[in-house]
XYZ file of C-alpha atoms in Angstrom:
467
model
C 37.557 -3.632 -14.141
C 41.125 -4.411 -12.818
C 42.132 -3.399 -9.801
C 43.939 -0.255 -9.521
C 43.378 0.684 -13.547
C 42.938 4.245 -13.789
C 39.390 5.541 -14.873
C 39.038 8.180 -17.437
C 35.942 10.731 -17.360
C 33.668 9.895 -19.748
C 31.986 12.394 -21.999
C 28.508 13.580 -20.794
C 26.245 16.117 -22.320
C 22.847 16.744 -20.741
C 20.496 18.558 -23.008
C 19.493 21.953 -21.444
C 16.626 23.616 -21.407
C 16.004 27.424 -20.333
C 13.011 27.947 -18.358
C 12.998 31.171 -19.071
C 12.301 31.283 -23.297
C 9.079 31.509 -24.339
C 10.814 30.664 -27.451
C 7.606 28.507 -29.145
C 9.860 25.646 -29.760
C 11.068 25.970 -26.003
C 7.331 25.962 -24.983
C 6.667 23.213 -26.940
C 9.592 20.669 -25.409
C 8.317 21.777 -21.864
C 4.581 20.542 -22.610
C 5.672 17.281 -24.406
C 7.873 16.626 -21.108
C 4.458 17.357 -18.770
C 2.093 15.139 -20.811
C 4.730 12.428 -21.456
C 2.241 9.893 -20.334
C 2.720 6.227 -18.699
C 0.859 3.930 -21.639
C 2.611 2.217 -23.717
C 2.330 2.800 -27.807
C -0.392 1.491 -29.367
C 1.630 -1.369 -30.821
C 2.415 -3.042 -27.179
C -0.525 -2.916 -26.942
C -1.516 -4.979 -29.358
C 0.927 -7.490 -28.301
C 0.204 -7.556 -25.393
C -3.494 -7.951 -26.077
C -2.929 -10.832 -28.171
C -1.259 -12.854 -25.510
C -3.785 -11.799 -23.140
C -6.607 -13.424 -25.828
C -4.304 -16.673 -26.033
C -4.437 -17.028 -22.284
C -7.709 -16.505 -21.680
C -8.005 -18.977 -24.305
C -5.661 -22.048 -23.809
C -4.691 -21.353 -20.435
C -1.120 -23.020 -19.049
C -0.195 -23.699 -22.351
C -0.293 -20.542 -23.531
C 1.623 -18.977 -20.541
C 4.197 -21.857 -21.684
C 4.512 -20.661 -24.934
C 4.736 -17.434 -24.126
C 7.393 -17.720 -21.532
C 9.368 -20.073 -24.719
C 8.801 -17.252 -26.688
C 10.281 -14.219 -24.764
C 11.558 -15.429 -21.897
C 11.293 -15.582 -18.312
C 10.105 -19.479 -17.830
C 12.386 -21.609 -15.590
C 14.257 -24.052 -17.034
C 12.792 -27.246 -15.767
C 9.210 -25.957 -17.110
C 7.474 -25.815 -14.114
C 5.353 -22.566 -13.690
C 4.479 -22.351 -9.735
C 6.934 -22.466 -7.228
C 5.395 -23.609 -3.976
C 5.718 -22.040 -0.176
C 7.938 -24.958 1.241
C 10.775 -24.082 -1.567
C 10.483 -20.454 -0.713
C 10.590 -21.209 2.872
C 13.588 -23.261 1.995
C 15.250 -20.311 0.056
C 14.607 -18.260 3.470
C 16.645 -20.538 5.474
C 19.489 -20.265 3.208
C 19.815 -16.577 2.914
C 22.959 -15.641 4.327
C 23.019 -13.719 7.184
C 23.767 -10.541 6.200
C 20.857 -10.298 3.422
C 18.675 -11.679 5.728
C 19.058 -8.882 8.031
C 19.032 -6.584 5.564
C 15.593 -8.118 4.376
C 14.309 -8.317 8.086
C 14.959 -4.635 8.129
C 13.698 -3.275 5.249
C 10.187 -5.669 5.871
C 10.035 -4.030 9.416
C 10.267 -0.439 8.493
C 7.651 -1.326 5.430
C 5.100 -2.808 7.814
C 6.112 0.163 10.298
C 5.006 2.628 7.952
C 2.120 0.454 6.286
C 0.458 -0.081 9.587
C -0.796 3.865 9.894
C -2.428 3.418 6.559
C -5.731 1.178 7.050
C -8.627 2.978 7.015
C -11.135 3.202 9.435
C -14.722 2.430 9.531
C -16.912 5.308 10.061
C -21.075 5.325 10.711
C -22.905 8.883 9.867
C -26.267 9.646 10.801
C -27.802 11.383 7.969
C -30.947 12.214 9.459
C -33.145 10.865 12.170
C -33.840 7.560 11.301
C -30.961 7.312 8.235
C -27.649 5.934 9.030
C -24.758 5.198 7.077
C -21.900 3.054 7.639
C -19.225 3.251 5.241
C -16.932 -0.431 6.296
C -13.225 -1.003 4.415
C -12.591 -4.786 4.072
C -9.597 -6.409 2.839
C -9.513 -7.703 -0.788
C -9.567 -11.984 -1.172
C -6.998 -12.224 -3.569
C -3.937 -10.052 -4.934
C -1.492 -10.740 -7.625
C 1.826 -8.629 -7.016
C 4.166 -8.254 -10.162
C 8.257 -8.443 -9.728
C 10.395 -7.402 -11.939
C 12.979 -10.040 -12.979
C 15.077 -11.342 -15.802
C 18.105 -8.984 -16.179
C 18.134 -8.286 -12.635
C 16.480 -9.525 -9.713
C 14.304 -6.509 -7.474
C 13.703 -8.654 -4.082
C 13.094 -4.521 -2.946
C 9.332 -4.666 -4.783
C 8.328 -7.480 -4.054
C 8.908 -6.473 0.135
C 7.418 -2.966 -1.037
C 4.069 -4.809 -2.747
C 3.501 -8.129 -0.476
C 4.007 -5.835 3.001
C 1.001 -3.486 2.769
C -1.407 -6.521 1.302
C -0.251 -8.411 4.084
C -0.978 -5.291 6.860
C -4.024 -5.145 4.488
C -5.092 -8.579 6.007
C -5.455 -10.412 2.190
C -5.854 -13.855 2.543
C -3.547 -15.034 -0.479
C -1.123 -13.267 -1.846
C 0.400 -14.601 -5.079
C 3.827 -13.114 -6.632
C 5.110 -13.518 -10.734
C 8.044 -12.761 -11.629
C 10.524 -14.040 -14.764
C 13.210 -15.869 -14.295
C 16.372 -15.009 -15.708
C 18.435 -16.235 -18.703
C 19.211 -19.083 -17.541
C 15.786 -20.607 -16.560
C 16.611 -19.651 -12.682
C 14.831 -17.222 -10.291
C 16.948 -14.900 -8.306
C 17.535 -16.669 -4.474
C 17.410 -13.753 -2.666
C 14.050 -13.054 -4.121
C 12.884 -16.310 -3.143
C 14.249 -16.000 0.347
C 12.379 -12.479 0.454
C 9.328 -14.411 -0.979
C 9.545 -16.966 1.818
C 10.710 -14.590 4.504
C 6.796 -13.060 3.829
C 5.205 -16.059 3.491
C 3.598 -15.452 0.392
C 1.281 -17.965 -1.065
C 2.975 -19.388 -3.982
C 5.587 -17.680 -6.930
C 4.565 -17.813 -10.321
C 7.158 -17.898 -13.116
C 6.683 -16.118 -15.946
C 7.190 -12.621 -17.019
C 4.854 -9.984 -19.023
C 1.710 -9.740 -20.566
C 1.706 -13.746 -19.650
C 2.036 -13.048 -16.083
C -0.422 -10.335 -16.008
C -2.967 -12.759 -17.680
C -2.304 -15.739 -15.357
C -3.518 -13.242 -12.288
C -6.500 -11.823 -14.269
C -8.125 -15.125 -15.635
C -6.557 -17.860 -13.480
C -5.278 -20.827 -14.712
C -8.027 -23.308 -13.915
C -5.821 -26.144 -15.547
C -2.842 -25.622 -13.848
C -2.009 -28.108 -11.156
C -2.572 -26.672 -8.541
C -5.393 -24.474 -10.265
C -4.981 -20.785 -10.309
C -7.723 -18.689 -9.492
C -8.105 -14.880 -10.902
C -7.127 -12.341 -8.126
C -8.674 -9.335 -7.660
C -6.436 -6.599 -8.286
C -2.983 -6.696 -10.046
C -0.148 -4.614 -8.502
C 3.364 -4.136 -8.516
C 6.034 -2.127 -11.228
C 7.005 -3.610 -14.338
C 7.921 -3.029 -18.578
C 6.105 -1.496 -20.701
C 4.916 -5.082 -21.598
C 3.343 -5.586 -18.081
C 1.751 -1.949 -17.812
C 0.220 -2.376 -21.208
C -1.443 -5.762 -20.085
C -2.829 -4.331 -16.651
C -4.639 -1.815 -18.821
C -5.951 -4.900 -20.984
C -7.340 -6.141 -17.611
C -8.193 -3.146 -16.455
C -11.885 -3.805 -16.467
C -11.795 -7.422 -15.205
C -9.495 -6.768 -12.523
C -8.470 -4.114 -10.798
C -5.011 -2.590 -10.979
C -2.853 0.130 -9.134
C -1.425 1.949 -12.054
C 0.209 1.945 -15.466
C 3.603 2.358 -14.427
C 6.036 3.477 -16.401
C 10.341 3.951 -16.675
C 11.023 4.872 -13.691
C 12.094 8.674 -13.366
C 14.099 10.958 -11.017
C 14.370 14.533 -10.256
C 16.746 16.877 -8.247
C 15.810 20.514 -7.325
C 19.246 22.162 -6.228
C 20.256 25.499 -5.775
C 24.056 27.132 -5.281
C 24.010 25.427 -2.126
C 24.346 21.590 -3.306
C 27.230 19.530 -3.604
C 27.673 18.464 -6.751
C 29.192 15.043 -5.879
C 25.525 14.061 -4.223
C 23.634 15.706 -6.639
C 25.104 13.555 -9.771
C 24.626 10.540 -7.551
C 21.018 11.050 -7.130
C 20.458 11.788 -10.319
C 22.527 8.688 -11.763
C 20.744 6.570 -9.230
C 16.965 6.053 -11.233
C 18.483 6.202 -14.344
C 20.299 3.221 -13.633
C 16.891 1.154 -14.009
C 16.844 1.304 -17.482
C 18.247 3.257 -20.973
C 14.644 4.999 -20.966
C 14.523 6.208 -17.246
C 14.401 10.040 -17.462
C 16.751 11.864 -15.164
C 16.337 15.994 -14.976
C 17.894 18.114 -12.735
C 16.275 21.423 -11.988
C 18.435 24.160 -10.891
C 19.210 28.127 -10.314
C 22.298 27.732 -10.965
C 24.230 27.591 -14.211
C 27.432 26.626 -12.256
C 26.091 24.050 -10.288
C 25.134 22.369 -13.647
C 28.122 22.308 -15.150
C 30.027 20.763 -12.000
C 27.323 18.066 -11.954
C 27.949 17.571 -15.512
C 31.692 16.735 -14.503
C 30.739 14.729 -11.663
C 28.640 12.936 -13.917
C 31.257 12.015 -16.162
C 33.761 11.061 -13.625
C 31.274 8.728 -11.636
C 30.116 6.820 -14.851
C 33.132 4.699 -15.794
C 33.192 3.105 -11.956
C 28.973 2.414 -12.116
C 28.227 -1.026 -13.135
C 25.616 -0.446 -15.023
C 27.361 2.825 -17.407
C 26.174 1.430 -20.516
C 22.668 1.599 -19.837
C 23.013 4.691 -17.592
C 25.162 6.360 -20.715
C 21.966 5.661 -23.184
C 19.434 6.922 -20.358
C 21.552 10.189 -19.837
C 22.036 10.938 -23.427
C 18.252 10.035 -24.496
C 16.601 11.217 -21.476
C 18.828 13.530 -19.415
C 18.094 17.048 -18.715
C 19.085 20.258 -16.798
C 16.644 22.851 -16.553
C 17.634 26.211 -15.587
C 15.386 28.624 -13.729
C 15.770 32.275 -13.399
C 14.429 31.748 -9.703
C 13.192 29.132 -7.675
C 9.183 30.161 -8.167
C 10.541 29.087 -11.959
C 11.851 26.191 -10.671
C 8.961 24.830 -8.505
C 6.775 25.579 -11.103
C 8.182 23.381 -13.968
C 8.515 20.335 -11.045
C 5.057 20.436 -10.655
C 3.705 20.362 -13.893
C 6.297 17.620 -14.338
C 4.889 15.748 -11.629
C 8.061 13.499 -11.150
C 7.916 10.174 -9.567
C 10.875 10.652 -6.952
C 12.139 14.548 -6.372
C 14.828 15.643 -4.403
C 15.459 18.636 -2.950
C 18.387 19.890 -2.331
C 18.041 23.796 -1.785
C 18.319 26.460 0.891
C 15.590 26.273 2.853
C 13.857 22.476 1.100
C 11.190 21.743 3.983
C 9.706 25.338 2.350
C 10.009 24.301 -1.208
C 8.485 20.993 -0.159
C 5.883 22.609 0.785
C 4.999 24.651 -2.138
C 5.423 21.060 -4.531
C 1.660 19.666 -5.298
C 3.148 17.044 -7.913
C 5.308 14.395 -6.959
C 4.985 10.605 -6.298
C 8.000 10.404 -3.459
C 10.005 13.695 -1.946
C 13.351 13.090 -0.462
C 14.357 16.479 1.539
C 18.095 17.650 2.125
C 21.303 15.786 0.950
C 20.802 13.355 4.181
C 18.088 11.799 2.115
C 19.785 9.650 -1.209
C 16.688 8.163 -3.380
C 17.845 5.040 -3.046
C 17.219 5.294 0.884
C 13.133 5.420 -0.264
C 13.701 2.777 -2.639
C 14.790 -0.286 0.110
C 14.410 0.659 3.649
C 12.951 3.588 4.795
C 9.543 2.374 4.857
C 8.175 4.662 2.095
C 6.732 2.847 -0.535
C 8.553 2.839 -3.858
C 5.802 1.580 -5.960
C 5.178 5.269 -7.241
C 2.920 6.730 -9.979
C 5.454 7.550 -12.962
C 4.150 9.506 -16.793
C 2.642 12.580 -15.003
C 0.187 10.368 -13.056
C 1.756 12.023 -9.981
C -1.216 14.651 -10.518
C -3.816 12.007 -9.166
C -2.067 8.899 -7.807
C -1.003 8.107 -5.058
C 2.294 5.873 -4.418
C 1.149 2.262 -3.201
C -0.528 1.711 0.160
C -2.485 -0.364 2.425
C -5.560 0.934 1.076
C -4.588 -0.260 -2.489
C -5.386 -3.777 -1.400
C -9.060 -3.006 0.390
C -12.249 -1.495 -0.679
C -15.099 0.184 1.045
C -18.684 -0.944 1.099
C -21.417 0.870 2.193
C -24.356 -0.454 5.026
C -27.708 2.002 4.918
C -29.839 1.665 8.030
C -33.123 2.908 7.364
C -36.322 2.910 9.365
C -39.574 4.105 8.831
C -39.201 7.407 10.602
C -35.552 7.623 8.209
C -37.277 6.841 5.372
C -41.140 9.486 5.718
C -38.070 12.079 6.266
C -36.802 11.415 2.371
C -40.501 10.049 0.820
C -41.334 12.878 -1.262
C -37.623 13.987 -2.219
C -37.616 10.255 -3.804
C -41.090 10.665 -5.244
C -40.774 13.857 -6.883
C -36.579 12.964 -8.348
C -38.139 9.297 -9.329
C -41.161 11.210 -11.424
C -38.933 13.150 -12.858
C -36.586 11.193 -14.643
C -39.486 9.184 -15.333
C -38.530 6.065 -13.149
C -42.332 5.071 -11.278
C -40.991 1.913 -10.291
C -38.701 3.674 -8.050
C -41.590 6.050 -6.669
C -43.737 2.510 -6.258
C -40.786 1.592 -3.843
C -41.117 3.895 -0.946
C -44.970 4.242 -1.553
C -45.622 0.823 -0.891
C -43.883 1.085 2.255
C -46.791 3.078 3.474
C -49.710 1.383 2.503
C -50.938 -1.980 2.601
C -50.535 -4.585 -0.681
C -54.291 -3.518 -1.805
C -53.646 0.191 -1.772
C -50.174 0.257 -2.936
C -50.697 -0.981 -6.826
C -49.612 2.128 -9.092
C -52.582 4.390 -10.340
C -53.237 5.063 -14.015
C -49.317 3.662 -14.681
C -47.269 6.288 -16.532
C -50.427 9.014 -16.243
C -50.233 9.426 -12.499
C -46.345 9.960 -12.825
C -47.610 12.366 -15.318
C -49.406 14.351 -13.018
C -46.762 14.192 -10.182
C -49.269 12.351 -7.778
C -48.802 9.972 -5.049
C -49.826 6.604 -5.626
C-alpha cells in the first residue's frame, strides 16, 4: 500500500441474529452454531486416512510423496532437520525476536510450572493403600502450523509444558513453505527450546510420521506417544485416524473468537478483537455478543474502516462475510446464556462489571477480561496457553497443559490384614458375574496349595460357597 494513499471503508455486513425470536428458523441457526463440531467431513477423512495407510505402509517414501504432492517438503528433500542447525538458527535470531522469544518462553514455563500434578497415597482401609504416581510421557510429537505463514507462537505454547512436563524427546513437524524453506524464526524458537529434531512435512503425512515412526529414515524415527499441537482440518482429521494408536490432545478446529460487550465498550477495541482470530483463516468464526444494538452498528463501521489497512483483509473479508455474527440480547442473562452453549474457544468480555459475568461463563476455552486484555495478548506472551479446544469442545476440554504430556499410574499395597478386610466383597461380586477364577485368587491366599484347588468347579460358585 503506498505511503500516504488514502484508505476507503470497506463494506461490511455481519449477519445478525436476535436472541430473542423463538422464531423456529431462529432456533434452528442458534443450535447448528452450538453443535458446530471440530471433525472434519467425512471426505478428509478419507484422505487423510489413505495417506495415513500409505505411511504406515512404505514409510519415508510415502511422507516424500506426500509432501510432492501437497506441499510442505523442503526443497533440498531432506525430511529431518537436526538440533545443531536449529541451534544455529538460534544464534542468528536478531536481537529483538530473540527477546521477544525469551519472553514469551519465560512467561509459558512461568505459568506451566503450577500445572504438574502431584502424587498422592490413600489409605483405603487398614491394610489397603493406594498410590496414585503421574510420570512424564517418553515421547511427544508437537504439530506447527506452517506453509502460508510461519506460527513460531505454537510451537513455544506446545514444546514449553512437555518440557516442564520432564519428556525426554520432544520432536516438532511442521511444512515448509512455498518455496521448500522453513520459517527462521521458527527454527530459532525450535533451537532456543532445544527440541530434539524438526520434521518437515505438513498434514496427514506429518501426523503419520509421529504415530508409526519412520523406522527407515536415517536417523530412524520412532512413534511418540501422544500427538499435540493446532493444525488444518487435514491434521485434525489424521489425529483422529491415530487416535487409538496414539494419543492426542484434541481435534482442533478454525480457530474462533468471541466478544461479550455491553453500552460500555469502545467500539475501536471491540472490532479489533474481533478481527484479530478471524485473521487465521477465511473459516475462523468471529461473533460478537452484545446488549446493545448501537454498539453493533459502530463496530460494524469500525470494522469496515480497519479492514483496508489489515494485511491479511482478503482472508479476514471471506471469514467476516461467511462466518461473522452479532448476536443481540435483550439482557445480559440472554447474553451469557447463548456464550455458553456456544462454548467459544477465546471470549472476551468487555461489559460493566466482566469479573461477574466471568464468573457466571461455564463454556469457554480462554477468557480475556476488560479492554486491558486484547486476545492476541493470550495468544504470544502472557503465559496462557493458546492451544485451546475449538467446535464446542470447550464443554469438556481443557486448553493444553502440563498434564497433557503425563499420565497417572496406579501402585496398590495390599497385605494380608488389607486384603481378609475385602475377601468376601470379592468372593461374593466374583460369583456373581460368574468369574471363579477371580474368587480362586484371594481364596488361595488363605489356604495352603492342597486346600486351595476349586471345589465342584462351576457348582460351588453355584452355591455361593467358599472354596
Amino acid at each position: 500500500m503506498t505511503v500516504g494513499a488514502v484508505v476507503e471503508p470497506v463494506a461490511v455486513r455481519l449477519r445478525r441474529l436476535d436472541l430473542a425470536s423463538s422464531e423456529p428458523a431462529d432456533v434452528l441457526e442458534r443450535s447448528v452454531l452450538y453443535r458446530r463440531g471440530a471433525v472434519p467431513d467425512e471426505a478428509v477423512r478419507r484422505g487423510a486416512r489413505a495417506i495415513l495407510d500409505d505411511i504406515r505402509t512404505r514409510g519415508v517414501a510415502a511422507v516424500v510423496d506426500a509432501g510432492t504432492r501437497y506441499g510442505g517438503a523442503l526443497a533440498d528433500g531432506r525430511l529431518r532437520v537436526e538440533r545443531s542447525e536449529l541451534r544455529a538458527a538460534r544464534d542468528r535470531l536478531d536481537p529483538a525476536t530473540r527477546r521477544a522469544l525469551d519472553q514469551a518462553i519465560e512467561n509459558v514455563t512461568t505459568f506451566a510450572a503450577t500445572q504438574r500434578p502431584a502424587n498422592s497415597t490413600t489409605r483405603v482401609l487398614p491394610g489397603i493403600e493406594i498410590e496414585r504416581r503421574w510420570l512424564p510421557l517418553d515421547r511427544v510429537g508437537c504439530y506447527v502450523p506452517g506453509g502460508l505463514a510461519p506460527y513460531p507462537s505454537s510451537l513455544v505454547m506446545t514444546v514449553v509444558p512437555a518440557r516442564v512436563a520432564g519428556v525426554r524427546e520432544i520432536l516438532i513437524a511442521s511444512p515448509a513453505d512455498t518455496s521448500g524453506a522453513v520459517d527462521p524464526v521458527l527454527l530459532g524458537a525450535a533451537g532456543l527450546l532445544e527440541v530434539d529434531g524438526l520434521l518437515v512435512a505438513g498434514g496427514a503425512q506429518a501426523i503419520g510420521a509421529f504415530a508409526f515412526g519412520l523406522p527407515d529414515a536415517t536417523p530412524p524415527i520412532e512413534p511418540v506417544d501422544r500427538i499435540v499441537g493446532p493444525g488444518n482440518a487435514w491434521v485434525a482429521a489424521a489425529k483422529l485416524e491415530v487416535a487409538g494408536i496414539v494419543g492426542i490432545d484434541l481435534p482442533a478446529g478454525p480457530s474462533e473468537g468471541m466478544v461479550l460487550a455491553d453500552e460500555t465498550a469502545d467500539p475501536v477495541l471491540v472490532a479489533a478483537d474481533l478481527v484479530t482470530q478471524a485473521e487465521h483463516g477465511p473459516d475462523s468464526p468471529a461473533i460478537l455478543v452484545t446488549t446493545s444494538p448501537a454498539l453493533a452498528d459502530s463496530v460494524e463501521r469500525e470494522i469496515a474502516a480497519l479492514l483496508p489497512r489489515l494485511e491479511r483483509r482478503a482472508i479476514l473479508a471471506r471469514a467476516l462475510a461467511v462466518h461473522g455474527r452479532i448476536a443481540i440480547a435483550p439482557d445480559l442473562d440472554a447474553a451469557i446464556t447463548f456464550v455458553d452453549a456456544y462454548a467459544p474457544e477465546h471470549l472476551s468480555i468487555d461489559v460493566r462489571d466482566p469479573d461477574a459475568a466471568a464468573a457466571r461463563i461455564r463454556h469457554a476455552g480462554s477468557i480475556f477480561i476488560g479492554p486491558w486484555a486484547p486476545e492476541s495478548a493470550g495468544d504470544y506472551a502472557t503465559g496462557a496457553n493458546h492451544v485451546l479446544p475449538t467446535g464446542g469442545l470447550a464443554r469438556s476440554a481443557d486448553p493444553l497443559s502440563v498434564e497433557a504430556f503425563g499420565r497417572h499410574t496406579q501402585i496398590q499395597r495390599v497385605d494380608e490384614h488389607g486384603l481378609a478386610a475385602i475377601r468376601e466383597t470379592v468372593g461374593r461380586l466374583a460369583t456373581a458375574e460368574g468369574l471363579t477364577a477371580h474368587r480362586y485368587a484371594v481364596e488361595a491366599r488363605f489356604r495352603g496349595p492342597a486346600d486351595a484347588e476349586p471345589e465342584g468347579g462351576r457348582h460351588g460358585a453355584d452355591r455361593g460357597d467358599a472354596w
